[in-house]
CSV table of C-alpha atoms in Angstrom, one decimal:
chain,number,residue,atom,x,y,z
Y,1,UNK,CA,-45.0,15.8,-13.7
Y,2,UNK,CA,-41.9,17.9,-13.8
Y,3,UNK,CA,-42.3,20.8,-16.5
Y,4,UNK,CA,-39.2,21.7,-18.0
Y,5,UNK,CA,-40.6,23.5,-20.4
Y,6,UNK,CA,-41.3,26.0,-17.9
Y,7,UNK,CA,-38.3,26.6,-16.7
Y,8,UNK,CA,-37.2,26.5,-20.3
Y,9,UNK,CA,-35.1,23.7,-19.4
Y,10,UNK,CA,-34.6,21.4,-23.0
Y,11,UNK,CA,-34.0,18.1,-22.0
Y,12,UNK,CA,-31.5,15.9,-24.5
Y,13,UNK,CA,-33.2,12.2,-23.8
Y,14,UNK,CA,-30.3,10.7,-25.9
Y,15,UNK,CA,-27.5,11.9,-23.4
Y,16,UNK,CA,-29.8,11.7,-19.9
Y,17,UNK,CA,-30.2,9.0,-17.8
Y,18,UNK,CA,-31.5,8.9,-13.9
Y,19,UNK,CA,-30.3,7.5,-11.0
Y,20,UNK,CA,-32.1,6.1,-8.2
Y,21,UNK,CA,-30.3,6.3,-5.3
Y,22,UNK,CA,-32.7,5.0,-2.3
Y,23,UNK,CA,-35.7,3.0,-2.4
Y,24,UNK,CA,-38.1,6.4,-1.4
Y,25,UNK,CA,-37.4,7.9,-5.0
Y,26,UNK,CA,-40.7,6.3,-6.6
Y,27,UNK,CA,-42.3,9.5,-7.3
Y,28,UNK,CA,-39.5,10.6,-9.2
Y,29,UNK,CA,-38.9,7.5,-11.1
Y,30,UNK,CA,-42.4,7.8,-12.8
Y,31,UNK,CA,-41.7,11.2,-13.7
Y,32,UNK,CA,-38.6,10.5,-15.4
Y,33,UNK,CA,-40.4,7.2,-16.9
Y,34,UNK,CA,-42.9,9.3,-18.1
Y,35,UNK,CA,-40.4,11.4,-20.3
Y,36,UNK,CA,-38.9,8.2,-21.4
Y,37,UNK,CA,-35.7,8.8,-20.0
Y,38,UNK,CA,-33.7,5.5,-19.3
Y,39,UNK,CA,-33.0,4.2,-15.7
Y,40,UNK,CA,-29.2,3.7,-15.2
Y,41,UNK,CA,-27.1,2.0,-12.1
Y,42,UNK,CA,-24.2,4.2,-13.1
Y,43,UNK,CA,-23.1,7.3,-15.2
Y,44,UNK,CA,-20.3,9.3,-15.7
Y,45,UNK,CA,-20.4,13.1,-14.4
Y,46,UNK,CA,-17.5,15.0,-14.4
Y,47,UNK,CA,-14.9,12.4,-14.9
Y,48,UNK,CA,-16.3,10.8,-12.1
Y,49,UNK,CA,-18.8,7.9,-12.4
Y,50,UNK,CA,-21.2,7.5,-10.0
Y,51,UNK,CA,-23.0,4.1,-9.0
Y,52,UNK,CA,-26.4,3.6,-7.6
Y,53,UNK,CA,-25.2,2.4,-4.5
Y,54,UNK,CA,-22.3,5.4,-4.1
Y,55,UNK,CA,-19.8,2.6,-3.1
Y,56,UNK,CA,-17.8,4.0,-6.1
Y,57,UNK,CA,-17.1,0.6,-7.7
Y,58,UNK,CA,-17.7,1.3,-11.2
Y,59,UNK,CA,-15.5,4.6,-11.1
Y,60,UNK,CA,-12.6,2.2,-9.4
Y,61,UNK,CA,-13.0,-0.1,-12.6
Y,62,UNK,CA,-12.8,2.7,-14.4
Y,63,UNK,CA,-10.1,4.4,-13.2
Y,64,UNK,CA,-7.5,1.4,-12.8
Y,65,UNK,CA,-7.6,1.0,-16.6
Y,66,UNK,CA,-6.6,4.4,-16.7
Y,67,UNK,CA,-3.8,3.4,-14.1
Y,68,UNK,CA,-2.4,0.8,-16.0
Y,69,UNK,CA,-2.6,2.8,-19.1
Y,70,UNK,CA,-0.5,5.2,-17.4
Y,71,UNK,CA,1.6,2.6,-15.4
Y,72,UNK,CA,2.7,0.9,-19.3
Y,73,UNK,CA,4.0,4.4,-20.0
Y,74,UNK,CA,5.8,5.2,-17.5
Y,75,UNK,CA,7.0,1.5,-17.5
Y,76,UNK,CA,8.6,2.2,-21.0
Y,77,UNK,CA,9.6,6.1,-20.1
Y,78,UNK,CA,11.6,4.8,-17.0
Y,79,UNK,CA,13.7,2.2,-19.8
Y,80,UNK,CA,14.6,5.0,-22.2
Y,81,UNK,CA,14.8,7.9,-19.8
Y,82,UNK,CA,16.3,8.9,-16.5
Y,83,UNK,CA,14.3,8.8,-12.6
Y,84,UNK,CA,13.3,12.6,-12.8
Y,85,UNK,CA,12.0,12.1,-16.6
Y,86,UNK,CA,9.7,9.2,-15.2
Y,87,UNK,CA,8.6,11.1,-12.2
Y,88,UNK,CA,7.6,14.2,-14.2
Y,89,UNK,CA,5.4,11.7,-15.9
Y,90,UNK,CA,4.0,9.9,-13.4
Y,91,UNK,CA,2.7,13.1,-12.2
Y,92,UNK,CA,1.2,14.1,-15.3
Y,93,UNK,CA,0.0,10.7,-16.3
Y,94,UNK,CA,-0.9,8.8,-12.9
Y,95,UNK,CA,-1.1,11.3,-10.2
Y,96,UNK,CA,-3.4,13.7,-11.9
Y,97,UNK,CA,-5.6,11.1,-12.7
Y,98,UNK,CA,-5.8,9.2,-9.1
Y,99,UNK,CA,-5.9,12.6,-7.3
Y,100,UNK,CA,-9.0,13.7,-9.5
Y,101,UNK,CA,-12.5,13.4,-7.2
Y,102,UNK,CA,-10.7,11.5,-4.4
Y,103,UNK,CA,-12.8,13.1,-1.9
Y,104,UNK,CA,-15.6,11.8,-3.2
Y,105,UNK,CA,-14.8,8.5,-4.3
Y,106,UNK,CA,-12.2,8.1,-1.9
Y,107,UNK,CA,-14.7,6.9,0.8
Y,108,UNK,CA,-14.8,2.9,-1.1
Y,109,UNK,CA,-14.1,0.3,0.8
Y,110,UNK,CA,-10.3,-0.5,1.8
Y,111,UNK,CA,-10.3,-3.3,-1.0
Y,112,UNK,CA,-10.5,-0.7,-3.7
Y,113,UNK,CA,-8.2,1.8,-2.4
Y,114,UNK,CA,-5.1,-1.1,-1.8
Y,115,UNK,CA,-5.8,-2.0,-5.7
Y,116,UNK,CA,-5.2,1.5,-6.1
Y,117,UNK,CA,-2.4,1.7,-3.6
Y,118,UNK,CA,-0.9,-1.7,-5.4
Y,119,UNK,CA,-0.6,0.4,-9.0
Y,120,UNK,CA,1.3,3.1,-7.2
Y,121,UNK,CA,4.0,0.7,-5.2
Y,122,UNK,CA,4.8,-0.9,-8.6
Y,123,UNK,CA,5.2,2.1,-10.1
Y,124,UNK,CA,7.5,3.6,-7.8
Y,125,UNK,CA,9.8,0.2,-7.6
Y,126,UNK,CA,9.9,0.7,-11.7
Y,127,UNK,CA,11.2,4.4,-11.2
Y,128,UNK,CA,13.2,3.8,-8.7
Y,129,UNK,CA,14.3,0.2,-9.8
Y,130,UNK,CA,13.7,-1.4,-7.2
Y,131,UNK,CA,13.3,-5.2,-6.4
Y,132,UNK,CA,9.3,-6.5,-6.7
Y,133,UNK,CA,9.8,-7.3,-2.5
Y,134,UNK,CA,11.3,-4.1,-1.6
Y,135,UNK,CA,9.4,-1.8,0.8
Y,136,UNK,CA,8.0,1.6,-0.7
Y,137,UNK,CA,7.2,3.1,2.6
Y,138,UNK,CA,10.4,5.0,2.6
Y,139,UNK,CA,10.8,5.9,-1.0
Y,140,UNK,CA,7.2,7.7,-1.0
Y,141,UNK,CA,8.2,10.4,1.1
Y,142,UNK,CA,11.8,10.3,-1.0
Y,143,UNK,CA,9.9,11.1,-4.0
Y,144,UNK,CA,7.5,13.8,-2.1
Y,145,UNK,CA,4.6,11.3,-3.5
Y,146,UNK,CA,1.4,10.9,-1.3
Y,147,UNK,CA,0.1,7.5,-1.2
Y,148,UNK,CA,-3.7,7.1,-2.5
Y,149,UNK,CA,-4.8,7.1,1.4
Y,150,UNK,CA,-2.6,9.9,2.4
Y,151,UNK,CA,-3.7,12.1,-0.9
Y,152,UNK,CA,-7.4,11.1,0.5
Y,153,UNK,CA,-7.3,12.3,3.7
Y,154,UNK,CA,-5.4,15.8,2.2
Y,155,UNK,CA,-8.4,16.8,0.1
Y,156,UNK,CA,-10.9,16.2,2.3
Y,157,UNK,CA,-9.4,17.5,5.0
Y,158,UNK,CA,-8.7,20.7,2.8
Y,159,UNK,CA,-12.4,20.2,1.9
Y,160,UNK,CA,-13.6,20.5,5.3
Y,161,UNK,CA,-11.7,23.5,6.5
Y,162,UNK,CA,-12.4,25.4,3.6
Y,163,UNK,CA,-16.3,24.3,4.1
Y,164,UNK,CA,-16.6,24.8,7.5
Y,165,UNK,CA,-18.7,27.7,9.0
Y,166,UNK,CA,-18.4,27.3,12.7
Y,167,UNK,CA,-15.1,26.5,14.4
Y,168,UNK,CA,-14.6,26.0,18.3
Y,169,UNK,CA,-12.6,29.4,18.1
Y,170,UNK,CA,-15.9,31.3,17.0
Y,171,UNK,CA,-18.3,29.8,19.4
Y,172,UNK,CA,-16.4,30.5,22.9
Y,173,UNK,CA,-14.0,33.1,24.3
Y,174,UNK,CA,-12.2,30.2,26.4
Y,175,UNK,CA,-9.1,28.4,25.4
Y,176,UNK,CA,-10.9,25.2,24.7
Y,177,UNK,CA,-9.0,22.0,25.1
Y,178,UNK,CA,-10.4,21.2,21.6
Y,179,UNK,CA,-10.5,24.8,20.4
Y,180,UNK,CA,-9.7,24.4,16.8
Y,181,UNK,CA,-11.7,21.3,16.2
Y,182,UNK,CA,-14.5,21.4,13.4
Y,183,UNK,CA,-17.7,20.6,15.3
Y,184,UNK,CA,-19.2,16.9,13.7
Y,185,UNK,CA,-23.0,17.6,12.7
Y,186,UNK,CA,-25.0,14.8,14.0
Y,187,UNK,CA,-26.3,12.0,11.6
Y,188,UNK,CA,-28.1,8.7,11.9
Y,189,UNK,CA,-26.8,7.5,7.9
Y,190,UNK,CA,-23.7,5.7,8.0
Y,191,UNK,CA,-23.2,7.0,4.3
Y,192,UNK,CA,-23.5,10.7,5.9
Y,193,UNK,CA,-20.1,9.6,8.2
Y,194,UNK,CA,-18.5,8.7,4.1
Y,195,UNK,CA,-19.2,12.0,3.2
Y,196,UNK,CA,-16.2,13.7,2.2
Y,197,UNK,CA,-17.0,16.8,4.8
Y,198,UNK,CA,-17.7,14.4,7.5
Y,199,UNK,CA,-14.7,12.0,7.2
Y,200,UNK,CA,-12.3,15.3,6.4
Y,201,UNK,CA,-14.1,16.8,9.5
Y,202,UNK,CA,-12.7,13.6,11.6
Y,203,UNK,CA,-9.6,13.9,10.0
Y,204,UNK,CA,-8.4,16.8,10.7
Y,205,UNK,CA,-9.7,16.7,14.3
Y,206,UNK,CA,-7.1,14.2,14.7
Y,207,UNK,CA,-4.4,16.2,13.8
Y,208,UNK,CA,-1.9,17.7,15.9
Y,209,UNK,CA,-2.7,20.8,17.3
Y,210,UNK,CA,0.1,22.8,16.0
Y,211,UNK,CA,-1.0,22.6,12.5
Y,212,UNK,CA,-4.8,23.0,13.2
Y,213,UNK,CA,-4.1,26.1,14.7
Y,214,UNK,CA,-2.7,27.6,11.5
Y,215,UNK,CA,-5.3,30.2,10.3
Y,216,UNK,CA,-3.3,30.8,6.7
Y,217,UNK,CA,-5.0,28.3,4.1
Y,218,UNK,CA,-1.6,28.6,2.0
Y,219,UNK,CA,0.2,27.3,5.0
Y,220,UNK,CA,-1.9,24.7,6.2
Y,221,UNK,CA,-2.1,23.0,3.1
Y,222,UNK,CA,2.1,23.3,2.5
Y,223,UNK,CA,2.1,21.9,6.1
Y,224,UNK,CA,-0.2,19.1,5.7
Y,225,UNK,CA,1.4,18.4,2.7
Y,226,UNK,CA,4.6,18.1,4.3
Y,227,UNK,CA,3.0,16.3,7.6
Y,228,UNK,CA,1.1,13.5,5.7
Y,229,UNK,CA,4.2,13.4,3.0
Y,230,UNK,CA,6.3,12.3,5.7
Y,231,UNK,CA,3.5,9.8,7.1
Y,232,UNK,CA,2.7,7.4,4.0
Y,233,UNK,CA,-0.5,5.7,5.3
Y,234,UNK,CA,-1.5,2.9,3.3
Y,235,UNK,CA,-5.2,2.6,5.4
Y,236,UNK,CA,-7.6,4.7,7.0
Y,237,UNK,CA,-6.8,2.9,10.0
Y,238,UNK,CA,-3.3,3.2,10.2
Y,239,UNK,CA,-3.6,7.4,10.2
Y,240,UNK,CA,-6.9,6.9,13.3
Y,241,UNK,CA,-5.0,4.4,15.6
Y,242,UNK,CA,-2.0,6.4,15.0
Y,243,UNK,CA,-3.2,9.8,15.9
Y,244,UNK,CA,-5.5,8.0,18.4
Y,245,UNK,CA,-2.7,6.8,20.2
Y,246,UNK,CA,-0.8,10.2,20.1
Y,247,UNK,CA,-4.1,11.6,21.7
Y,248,UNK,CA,-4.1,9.2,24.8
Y,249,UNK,CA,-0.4,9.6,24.8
């Protein structure tokens, strides 16, 4: 049994719950049964509520009441106020709250992130006034707003660089062909390849070369910014076939 007593660990059984994750975790279910501490499918860590099954559903729930919280607000901001009033508060009231753990939970499937995507196109045709059939593409990139998918592949690209240890630069002396690539550790999980290092890794192998190169953290991340700003991907699919292309190009 585990004995947090002596690792004078005091364990509050009112506010803890545990999680089993895979089917292998039998062991530690009886030793959490055994200290009467309820099972749970989800809980909330950080803000960010984790499921059982880490396909992030019960955060998404969670986070597009938020959204439409937010989206009412600025909805009735946008009547009374000016476009630059509104966009001030759709940062502070929708961004921040979209943005927050999007590396991790950005990884649910692409139904999920275009109900997410959805919230943020009405919002910007009620700043901008536009008509309910008018295409955002455009006015994304006007407003210097990243699109759920584009702010995704941002942070976990700026995940990965940060987190990576070994580049192509520091293993050979050569000019590689794919010099500043971050080498993809092998995995045989497909929920290792939704891991926000992993699927940042990929990510930012894919970009161009010019801004991979860029050794100054400050500067990559302005330049991404401004790269993926200019790009406003509404799927994961649309930024691969796209930079896929421009590889074979």
């Amino acid at each position: 049994m585990l004995n947090f007593n002596r690792i004078c660990l005091n364990i509050n059984k009112n506010k803890t719950t545990h999680i089993k994750f895979t089917p292998n975790n039998r062991k530690l279910e009886e030793e959490w049964t055994s200290l009467e501490i309820p099972t749970a499918s989800s809980t909330k860590f950080l803000g960010v509520v984790i499921d059982q099954n880490l396909n992030w559903q019960y955060h998404i729930d969670h986070l597009s009441k938020k959204l439409a919280s937010a989206q009412y607000v600025i909805r009735r901001i946008r009547t009374l106020t000016n476009e630059e009033t509104s966009l001030v508060a759709y940062h502070a009231l929708f961004h921040s709250h979209l943005r927050y753990g999007i590396a991790a939970w950005g990884s649910t499937t692409s139904k999920n992130m275009d109900k997410i995507l959805i919230m943020q196109k009405k919002i910007i045709r009620t700043m901008l006034r536009l008509s309910p059939m008018e295409h955002c593409k455009p006015h994304f990139t006007k407003l210097n707003i990243l699109t759920v998918i584009s702010q995704y592949i941002l942070e976990t690209i700026i995940l990965a660089k940060n987190s990576a240890h070994t580049l192509r630069t520091e293993q050979h002396a050569h000019n590689l062909r794919n010099t500043n690539n971050i080498d993809l550790p092998q995995h045989h999980l497909q929920k290792f390849s939704n891991s926000p290092f992993y699927a940042g890794s990929k990510f930012h192998n894919q970009l161009p070369d010019h801004i991979k190169s860029i050794t100054n953290t400050k500067t990559f991340i302005s330049t991404l910014k401004q790269y993926l700003n200019g790009r406003p991907y509404y799927s994961i699919s649309e930024y691969t076939e796209e930079h896929t292309y421009r590889h074979f190009k």
